[in-house]
Short mmCIF file of C-alpha atoms in Angstrom, two decimals:
data_model
loop_
_atom_site.label_atom_id
_atom_site.label_comp_id
_atom_site.label_asym_id
_atom_site.label_seq_id
_atom_site.Cartn_x
_atom_site.Cartn_y
_atom_site.Cartn_z
CA CYS A 1 9.30 16.75 -1.57
CA ASP A 2 6.44 14.53 -1.59
CA ARG A 3 7.35 10.81 -0.23
CA ILE A 4 5.96 7.72 1.52
CA LEU A 5 8.58 6.53 4.31
CA TRP A 6 8.55 2.94 4.91
CA HIS A 7 10.93 0.63 6.61
CA GLY A 8 11.18 -3.20 7.05
CA LYS A 9 12.57 -6.38 5.66
CA ALA A 10 9.21 -8.08 4.96
CA ILE A 11 7.81 -4.94 3.19
CA LYS A 12 7.85 -4.92 -0.68
CA GLN A 13 6.99 -1.66 -2.47
CA ASN A 14 4.96 -2.53 -5.80
CA LEU A 15 4.02 0.75 -6.90
CA TYR A 16 4.82 4.35 -6.48
CA GLU A 17 3.13 7.21 -8.53
CA ARG A 18 3.01 10.94 -8.52
CA GLY A 19 -0.15 12.84 -9.57
CA GLU A 20 0.26 15.88 -11.88
CA MET A 21 -1.85 18.72 -10.39
CA ARG A 22 -1.52 21.93 -12.48
CA HIS A 23 -3.32 24.11 -10.00
CA SER A 24 -0.48 23.48 -7.14
CA ASP A 25 2.97 22.93 -6.28
CA HIS A 26 2.03 19.90 -4.17
CA ARG A 27 2.30 16.37 -5.85
CA PRO A 28 -0.09 14.04 -4.37
CA VAL A 29 1.64 10.52 -4.42
CA ARG A 30 0.37 6.95 -3.83
CA ALA A 31 2.11 3.63 -3.26
CA THR A 32 1.13 -0.10 -2.87
CA PHE A 33 2.96 -2.74 -0.79
CA THR A 34 3.36 -6.35 -0.23
CA ILE A 35 3.84 -7.14 3.39
CA ARG A 36 4.70 -10.67 4.68
CA THR A 37 3.71 -11.22 8.28
CA ASP A 38 2.85 -14.19 10.47
CA VAL A 39 -0.71 -14.94 11.48
CA THR A 40 -1.84 -16.02 14.65
CA ASN A 41 -5.64 -15.95 14.35
CA SER A 42 -6.70 -18.08 11.32
CA THR A 43 -9.96 -16.13 11.16
CA LYS A 44 -8.17 -13.04 10.20
CA ALA A 45 -5.83 -14.79 7.75
CA SER A 46 -8.58 -14.83 5.18
CA LYS A 47 -8.42 -11.19 4.76
CA ASN A 48 -5.81 -9.70 2.65
CA LEU A 49 -5.08 -6.15 3.66
CA ILE A 50 -3.84 -3.39 1.79
CA PHE A 51 -2.64 -0.22 3.60
CA SER A 52 -3.17 3.22 2.35
CA SER A 53 -2.43 6.09 4.22
CA ALA A 54 -3.92 5.70 7.67
CA ARG A 55 -6.55 3.16 6.58
CA CYS A 56 -6.76 -0.29 5.53
CA GLU A 57 -9.10 -1.89 3.19
CA THR A 58 -9.76 -5.17 2.05
CA ARG A 59 -8.33 -6.43 -1.48
CA GLU A 60 -11.43 -6.52 -3.25
CA ASN A 61 -11.64 -2.79 -2.83
CA TRP A 62 -8.64 -2.03 -5.13
CA SER A 63 -7.99 -2.47 -8.58
CA VAL A 64 -4.22 -2.29 -8.55
CA VAL A 65 -2.84 -5.05 -6.13
CA GLY A 66 0.58 -6.71 -6.40
CA ASN A 67 0.49 -10.67 -5.68
CA GLY A 68 3.63 -10.76 -3.45
CA ASN A 69 5.73 -12.87 -6.06
#
């Protein structure tokens, strides 16, 4: 069973996709989320972060991004 576990009131799942691999029974999955949080550092507030696996990248590196609405 391939899944992405998440929990929280301020988290909205925007996308969940499963890849189709014919050479394996493993099905890679990906998801995008909108996360609302309080910002205490205004310098860091200008960066919109998207979390993917165990890394985070700035929004301009992604082509599919939810707008949080």
